[in-house]
Coordinates of C-alpha atoms and ligand atoms in Angstrom, one line a residue:
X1124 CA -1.1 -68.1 -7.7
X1125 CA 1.5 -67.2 -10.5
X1126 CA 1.0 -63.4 -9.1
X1127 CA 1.6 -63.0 -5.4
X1128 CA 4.8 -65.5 -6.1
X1129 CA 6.6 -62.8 -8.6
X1130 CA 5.7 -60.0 -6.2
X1131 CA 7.0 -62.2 -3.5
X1132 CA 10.4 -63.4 -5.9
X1133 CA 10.7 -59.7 -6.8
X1134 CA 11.1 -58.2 -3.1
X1135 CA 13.3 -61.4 -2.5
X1136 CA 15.5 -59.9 -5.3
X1137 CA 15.6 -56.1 -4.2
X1138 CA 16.4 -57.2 -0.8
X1139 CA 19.3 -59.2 -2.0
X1140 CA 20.3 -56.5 -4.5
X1141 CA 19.9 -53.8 -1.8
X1142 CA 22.3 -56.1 1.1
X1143 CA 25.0 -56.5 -1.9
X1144 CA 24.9 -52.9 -2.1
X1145 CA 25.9 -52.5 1.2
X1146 CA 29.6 -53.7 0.4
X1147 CA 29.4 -52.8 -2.9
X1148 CA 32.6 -53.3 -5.0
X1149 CA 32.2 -50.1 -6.3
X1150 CA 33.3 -48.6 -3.0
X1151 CA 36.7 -47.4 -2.8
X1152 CA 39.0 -49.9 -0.8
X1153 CA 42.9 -50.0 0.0
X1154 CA 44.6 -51.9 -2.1
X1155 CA 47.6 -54.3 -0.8
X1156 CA 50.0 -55.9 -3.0
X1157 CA 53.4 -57.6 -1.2
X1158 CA 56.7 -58.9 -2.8
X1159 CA 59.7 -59.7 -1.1
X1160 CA 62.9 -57.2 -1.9
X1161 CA 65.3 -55.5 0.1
X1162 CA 65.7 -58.5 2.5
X1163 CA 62.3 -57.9 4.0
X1164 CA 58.8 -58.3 2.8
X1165 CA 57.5 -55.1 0.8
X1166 CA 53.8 -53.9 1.3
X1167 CA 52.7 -51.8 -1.0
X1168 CA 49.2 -50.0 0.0
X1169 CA 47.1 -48.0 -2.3
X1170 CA 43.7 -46.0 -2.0
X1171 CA 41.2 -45.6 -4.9
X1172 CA 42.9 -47.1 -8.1
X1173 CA 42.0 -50.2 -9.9
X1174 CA 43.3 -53.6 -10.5
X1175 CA 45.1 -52.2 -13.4
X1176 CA 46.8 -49.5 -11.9
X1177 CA 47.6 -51.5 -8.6
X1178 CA 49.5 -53.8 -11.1
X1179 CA 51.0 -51.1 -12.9
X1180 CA 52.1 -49.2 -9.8
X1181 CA 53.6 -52.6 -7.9
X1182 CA 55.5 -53.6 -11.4
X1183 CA 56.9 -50.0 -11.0
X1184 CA 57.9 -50.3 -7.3
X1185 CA 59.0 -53.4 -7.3
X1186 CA 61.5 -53.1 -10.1
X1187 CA 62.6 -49.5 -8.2
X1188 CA 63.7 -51.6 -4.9
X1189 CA 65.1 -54.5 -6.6
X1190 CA 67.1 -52.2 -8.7
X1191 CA 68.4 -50.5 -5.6
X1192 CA 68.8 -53.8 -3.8
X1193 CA 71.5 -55.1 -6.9
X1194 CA 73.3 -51.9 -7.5
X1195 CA 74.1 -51.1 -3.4
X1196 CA 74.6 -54.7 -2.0
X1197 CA 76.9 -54.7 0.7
X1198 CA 77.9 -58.1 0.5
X1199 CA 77.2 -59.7 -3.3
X1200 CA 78.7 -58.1 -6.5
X1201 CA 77.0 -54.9 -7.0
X1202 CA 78.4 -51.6 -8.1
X1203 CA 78.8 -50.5 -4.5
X1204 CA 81.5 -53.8 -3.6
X1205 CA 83.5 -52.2 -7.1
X1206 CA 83.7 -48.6 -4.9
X1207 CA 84.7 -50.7 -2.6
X1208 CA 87.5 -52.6 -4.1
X1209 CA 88.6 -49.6 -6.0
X1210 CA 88.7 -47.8 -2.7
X1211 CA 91.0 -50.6 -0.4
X1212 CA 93.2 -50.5 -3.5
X1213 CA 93.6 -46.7 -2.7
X1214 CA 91.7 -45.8 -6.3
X1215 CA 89.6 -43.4 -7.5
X1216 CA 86.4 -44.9 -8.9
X1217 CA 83.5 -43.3 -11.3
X1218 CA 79.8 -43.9 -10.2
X1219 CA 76.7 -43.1 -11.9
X1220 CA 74.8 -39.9 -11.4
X1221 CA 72.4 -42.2 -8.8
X1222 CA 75.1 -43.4 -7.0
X1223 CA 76.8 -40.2 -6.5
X1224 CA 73.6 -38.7 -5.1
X1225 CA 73.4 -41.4 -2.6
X1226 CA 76.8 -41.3 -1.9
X1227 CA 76.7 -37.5 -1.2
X1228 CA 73.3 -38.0 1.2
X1229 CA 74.9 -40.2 2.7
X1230 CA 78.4 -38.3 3.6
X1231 CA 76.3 -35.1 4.9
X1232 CA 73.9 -36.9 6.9
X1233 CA 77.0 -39.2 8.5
X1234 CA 78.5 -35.7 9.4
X1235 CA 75.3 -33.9 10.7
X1236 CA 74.8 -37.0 13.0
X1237 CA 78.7 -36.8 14.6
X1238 CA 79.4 -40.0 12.8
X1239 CA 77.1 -42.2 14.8
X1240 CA 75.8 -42.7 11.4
X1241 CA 78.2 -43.5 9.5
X1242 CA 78.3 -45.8 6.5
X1243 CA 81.7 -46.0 6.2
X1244 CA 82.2 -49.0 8.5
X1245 CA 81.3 -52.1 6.5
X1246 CA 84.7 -53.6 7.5
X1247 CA 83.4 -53.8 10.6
X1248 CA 80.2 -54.9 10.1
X1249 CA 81.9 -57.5 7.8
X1250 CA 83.9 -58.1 11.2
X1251 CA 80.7 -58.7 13.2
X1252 CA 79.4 -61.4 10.7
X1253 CA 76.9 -59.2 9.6
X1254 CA 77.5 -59.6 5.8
X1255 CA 75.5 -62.9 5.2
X1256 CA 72.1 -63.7 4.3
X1257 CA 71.6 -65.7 7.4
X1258 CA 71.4 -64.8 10.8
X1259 CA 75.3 -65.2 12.3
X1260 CA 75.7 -67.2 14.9
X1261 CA 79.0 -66.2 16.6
X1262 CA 81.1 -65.9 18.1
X1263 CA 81.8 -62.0 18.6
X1264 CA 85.2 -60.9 16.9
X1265 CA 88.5 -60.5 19.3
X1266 CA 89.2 -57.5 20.8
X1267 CA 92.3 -57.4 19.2
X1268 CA 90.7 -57.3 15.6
X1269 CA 88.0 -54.5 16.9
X1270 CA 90.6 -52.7 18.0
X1271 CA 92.7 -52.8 14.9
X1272 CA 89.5 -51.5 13.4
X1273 CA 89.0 -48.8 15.6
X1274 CA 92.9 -47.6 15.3
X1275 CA 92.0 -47.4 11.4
X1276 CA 89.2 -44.6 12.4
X1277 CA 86.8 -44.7 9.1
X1278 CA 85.1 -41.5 8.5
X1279 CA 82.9 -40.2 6.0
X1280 CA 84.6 -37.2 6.4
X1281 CA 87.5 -39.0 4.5
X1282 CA 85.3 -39.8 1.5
X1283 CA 86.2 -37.4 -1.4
X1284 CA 83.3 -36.9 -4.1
X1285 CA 84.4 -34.8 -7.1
X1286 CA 82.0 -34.6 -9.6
X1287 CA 81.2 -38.7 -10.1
X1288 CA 84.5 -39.5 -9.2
X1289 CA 84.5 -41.2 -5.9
X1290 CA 88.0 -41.9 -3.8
X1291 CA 88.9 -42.1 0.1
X1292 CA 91.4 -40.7 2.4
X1293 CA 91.7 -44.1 4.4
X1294 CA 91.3 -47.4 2.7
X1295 CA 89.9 -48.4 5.9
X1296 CA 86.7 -46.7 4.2
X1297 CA 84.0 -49.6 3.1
X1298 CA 80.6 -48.6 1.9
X1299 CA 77.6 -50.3 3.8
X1300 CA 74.8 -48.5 3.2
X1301 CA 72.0 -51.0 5.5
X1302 CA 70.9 -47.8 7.3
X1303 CA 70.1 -45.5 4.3
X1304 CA 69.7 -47.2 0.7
X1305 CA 66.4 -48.5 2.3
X1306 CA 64.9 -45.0 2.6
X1307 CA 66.3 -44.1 -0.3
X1308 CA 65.0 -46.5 -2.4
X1309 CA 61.6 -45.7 -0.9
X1310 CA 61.8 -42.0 -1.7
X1311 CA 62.6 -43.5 -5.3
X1312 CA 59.1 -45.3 -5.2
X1313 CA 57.3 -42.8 -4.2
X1314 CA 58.5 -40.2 -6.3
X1315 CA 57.6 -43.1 -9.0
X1316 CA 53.9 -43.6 -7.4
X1317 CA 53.6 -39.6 -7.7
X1318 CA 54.9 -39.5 -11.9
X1319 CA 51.9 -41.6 -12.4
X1320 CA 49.7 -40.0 -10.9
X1321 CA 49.1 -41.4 -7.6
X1322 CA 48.3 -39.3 -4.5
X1323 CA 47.0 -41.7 -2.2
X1324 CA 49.9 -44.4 -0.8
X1325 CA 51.9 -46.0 1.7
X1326 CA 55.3 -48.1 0.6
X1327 CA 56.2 -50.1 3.6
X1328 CA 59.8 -52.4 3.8
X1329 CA 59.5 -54.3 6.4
X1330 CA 58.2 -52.0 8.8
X1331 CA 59.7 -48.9 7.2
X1332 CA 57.4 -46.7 5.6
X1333 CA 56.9 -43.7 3.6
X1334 CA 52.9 -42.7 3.4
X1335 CA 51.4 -40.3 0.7
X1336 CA 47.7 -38.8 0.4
X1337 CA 45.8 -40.6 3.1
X1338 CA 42.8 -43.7 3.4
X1339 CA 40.1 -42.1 2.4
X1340 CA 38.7 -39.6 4.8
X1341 CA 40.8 -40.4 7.2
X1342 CA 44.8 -40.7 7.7
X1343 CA 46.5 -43.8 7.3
X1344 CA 47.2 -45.7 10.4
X1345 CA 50.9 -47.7 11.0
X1346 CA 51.8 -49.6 14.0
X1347 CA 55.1 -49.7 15.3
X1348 CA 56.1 -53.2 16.7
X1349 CA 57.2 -54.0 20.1
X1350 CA 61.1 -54.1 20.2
X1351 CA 60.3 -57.7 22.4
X1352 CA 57.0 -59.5 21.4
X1353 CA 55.2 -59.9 18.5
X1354 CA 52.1 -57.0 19.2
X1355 CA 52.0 -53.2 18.1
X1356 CA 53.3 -51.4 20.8
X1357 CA 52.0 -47.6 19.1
X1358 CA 50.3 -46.4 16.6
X1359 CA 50.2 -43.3 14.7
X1360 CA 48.3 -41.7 12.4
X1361 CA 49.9 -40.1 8.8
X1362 CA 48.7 -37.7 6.6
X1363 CA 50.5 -35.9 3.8
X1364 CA 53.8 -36.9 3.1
X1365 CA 55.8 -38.8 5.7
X1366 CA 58.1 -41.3 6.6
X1367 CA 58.3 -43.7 9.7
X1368 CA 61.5 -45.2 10.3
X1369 CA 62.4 -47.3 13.1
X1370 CA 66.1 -49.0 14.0
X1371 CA 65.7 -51.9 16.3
X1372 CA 68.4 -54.7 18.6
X1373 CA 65.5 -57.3 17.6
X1374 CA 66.0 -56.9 13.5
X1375 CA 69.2 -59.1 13.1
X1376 CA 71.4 -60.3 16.1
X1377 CA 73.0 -63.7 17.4
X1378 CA 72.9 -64.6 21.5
X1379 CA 76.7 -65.8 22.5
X1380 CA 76.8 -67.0 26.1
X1381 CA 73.8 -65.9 27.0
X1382 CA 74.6 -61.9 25.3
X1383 CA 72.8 -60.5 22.7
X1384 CA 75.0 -59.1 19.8
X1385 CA 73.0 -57.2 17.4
X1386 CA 73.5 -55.3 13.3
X1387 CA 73.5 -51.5 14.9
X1388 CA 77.3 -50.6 15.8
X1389 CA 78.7 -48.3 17.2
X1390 CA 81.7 -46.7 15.7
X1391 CA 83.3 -45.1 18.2
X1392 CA 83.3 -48.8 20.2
X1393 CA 83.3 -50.9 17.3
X1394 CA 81.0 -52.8 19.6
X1395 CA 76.7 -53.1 19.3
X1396 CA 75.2 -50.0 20.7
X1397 CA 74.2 -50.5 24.1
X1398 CA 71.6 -49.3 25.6
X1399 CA 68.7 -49.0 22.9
X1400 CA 65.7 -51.5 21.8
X1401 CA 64.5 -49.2 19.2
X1402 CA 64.1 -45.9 18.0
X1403 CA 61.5 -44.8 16.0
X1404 CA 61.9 -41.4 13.8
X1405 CA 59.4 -39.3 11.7
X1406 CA 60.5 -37.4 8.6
X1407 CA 59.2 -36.5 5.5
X1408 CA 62.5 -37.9 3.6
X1409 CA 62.8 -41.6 4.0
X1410 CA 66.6 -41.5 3.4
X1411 CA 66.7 -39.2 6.2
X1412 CA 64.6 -41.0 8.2
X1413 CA 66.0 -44.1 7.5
X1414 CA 70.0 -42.6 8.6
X1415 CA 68.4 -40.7 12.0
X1416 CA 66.8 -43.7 13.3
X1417 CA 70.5 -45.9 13.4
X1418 CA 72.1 -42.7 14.3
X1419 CA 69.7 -42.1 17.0
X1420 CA 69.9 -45.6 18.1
X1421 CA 73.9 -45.3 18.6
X1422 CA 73.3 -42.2 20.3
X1423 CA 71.5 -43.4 23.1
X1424 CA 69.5 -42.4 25.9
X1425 CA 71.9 -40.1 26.9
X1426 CA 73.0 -38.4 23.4
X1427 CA 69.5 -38.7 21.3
X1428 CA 68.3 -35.0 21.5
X1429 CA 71.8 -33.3 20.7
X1430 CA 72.2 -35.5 17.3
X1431 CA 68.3 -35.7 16.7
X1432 CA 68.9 -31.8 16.6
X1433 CA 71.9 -32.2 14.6
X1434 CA 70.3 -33.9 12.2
X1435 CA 66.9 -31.7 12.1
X1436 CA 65.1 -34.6 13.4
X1437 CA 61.9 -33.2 15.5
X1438 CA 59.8 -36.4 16.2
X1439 CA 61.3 -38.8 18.0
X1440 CA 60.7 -42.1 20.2
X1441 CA 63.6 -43.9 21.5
X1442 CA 62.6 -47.0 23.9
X1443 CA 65.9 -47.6 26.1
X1444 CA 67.1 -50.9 27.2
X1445 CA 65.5 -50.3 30.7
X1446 CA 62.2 -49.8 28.5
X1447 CA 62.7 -46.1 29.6
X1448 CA 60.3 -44.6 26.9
X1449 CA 61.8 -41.3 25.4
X1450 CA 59.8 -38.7 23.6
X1451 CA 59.9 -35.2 21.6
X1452 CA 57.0 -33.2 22.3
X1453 CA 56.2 -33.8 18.9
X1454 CA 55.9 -37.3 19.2
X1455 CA 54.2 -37.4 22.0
X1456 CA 51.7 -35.3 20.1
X1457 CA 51.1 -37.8 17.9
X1458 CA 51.8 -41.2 19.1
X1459 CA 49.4 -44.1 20.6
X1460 CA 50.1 -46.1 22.9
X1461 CA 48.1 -49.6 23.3
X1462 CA 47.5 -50.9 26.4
X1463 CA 49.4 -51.1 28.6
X1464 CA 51.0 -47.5 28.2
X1465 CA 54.7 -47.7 29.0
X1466 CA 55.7 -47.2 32.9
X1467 CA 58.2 -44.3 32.3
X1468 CA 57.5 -41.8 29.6
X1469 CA 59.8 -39.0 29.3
X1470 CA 59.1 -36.1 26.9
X1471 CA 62.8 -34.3 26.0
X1472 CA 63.1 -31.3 23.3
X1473 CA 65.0 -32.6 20.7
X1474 CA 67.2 -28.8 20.5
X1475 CA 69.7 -28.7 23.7
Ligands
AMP601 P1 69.0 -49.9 10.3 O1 68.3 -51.2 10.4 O2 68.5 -48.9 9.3 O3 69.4 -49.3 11.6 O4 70.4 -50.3 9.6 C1 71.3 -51.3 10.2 C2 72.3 -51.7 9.1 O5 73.2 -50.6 8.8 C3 73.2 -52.8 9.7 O6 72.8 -54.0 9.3 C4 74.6 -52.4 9.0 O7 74.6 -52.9 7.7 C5 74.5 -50.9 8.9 N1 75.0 -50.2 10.2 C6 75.3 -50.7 11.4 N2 75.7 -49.8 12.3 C7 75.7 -48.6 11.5 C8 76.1 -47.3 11.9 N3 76.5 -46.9 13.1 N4 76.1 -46.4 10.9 C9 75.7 -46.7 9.6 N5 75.3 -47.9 9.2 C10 75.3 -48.9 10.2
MG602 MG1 68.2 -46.9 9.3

């Protein structure tokens, strides 16, 4: 009896060992680690490394953002509110060789987009209610103090970097740099992830991404979220080295009778852009990225393709308030639409 019952015990066990080996752990899986920095959660997304490495590669990420999140604060003591008090006062102020490279990314890209990006506007998004942690509830400022604001005309333009020594032709001039330190940051990760050695990797704030290597055989796949529900409105597949940045009306805004006032302002208004729910820009620099998509975003329906070529931007999507869906061919090239595709595509060269 003792016989047939091991024969019968032992095909028991190489069935067993052959259906574990079917999701064996030895096969290469993605990796997700999150932490929360930057305001946002931060998804970090790796491809073929072990537990170790993951670890090692998050510890080094994460101190990267939260390192940039301290140092270029808008709103709590950092070193960029000390430019900024040095520069009200009328002052010249010395930054670190970090800062000054940000500082200088920031001044060329604000003038290659026609100063719809422009970081030089935090009194005004101070105005807006826009420097808190929480959501603002209202009320809009007067008109009176947006216009004072708007007689003061910040520019980047008036920003003078000499060496590391930072000073401004208008104290109007206050740093905010919500629409680039971001992408920044994330270029900073990256560059980190690549030092040690890691080919394979997405680092993804909130919804902003820069993706190296790919899954696998296959690209990486990102969805980009509906500007009014919950759901993935596209997809899109990346493979190499690039960056998906998208600028939305949904990421921080108040209603005030019955009128949405969002974070993305307009500088030549002083008031929220107006007619865009998001735009959604691919780059392989996330800084760039990261500035196109708000500058994009002010430019509107209208303006998009003269500052997207501007700024060298080639793929573009820009969904209107009228839910107008604008392309590059580029984009169009690459982007996925789930169901139900959007009633009104239009595909515009970037170049005019
Ligand atoms: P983003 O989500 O990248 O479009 O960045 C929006 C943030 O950038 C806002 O919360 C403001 O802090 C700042 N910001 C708003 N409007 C502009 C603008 N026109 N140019 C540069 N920064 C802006
Ligand atoms: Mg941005």
């Amino acid at each position: 009896m003792r016989g047939p019952r091991r024969w019968r015990d032992g095909l028991l066990l190489l069935v067993l060992i052959l259906a574990l080996g079917g999701c064996s752990p030895a096969e290469p899986v993605a990796q997700k680690r999150q932490f929360f920095s930057l305001g946002t959660v931060v998804e970090l997304s790796l491809w073929d490394v072990d537990e170790a490495r993951a670890g090692e590669a998050t510890r080094a990420v994460e101190s990267i953002l939260s390192a940039a999140q301290r140092r270029w604060h808008a709103w709590e003591p950092s070193e960029l509110t000390e430019v900024n008090e040095a520069l009200a006062r009328g002052e010249t102020v010395r930054v670190d060789e970090e800062t000054r490279r940000l500082l200088a990314s920031a001044r060329a890209l604000s003038l290659a987009s026609g100063d719809r990006f422009n970081p030089g506007i935090g009194r005004l998004v101070a105005l807006w209610g826009f420097h808190a942690s929480e959501q603002p509830t209202g009320p809009p400022p007067s008109q009176e103090a947006i216009a004072a604001w708007l007689a003061d005309q910040p520019s980047m333009r008036q920003l003078r970097l000499d060496g590391n020594r930072v000073s401004a032709e208008n104290p109007a001039i206050q740093l905010d740099l919500g629409a680039h330190a971001k992408g920044y940051a994330i270029d900073q990760a990256i560059e980190a992830l690549t030092a040690m050695g890691i080919g394979n990797a997405i680092v993804n704030a909130g919804g902003d991404l820069r993706a190296i290597g790919q899954h696998g055989a296959r690209p990486w796949r990102i969805g980009i979220r509906d500007p009014r529900s919950p759901g993935v409105f596209a997809s899109l597949e990346v493979t190499g080295d690039e960056s998906v940045f998208t600028s939305g009306d949904y990421e921080r805004f108040f209603t005030w009778e019955g009128k949405r006032f969002h974070h993305i302002l307009d500088p030549r208004t002083g008031m929220p852009a107006g007619d865009t729910r998001s735009v959604t820009v691919i780059h392989p620099s996330a800084a760039v990225a990261d500035a196109a998509a708000t500058a994009l975003f002010v430019a509107g329906p209208e303006d998009w393709p003269a500052t997207a070529a501007g700024m060298g931007i080639t793929h573009v999507m820009l969904i209107a308030q009228d839910m107008r869906t604008y392309l590059t061919p580029a984009m169009a090239e690459r982007i996925r639409f789930e169901a139900p595709e959007p009633a009104e595509l239009i595909v515009v060269e970037a170049a005019r």
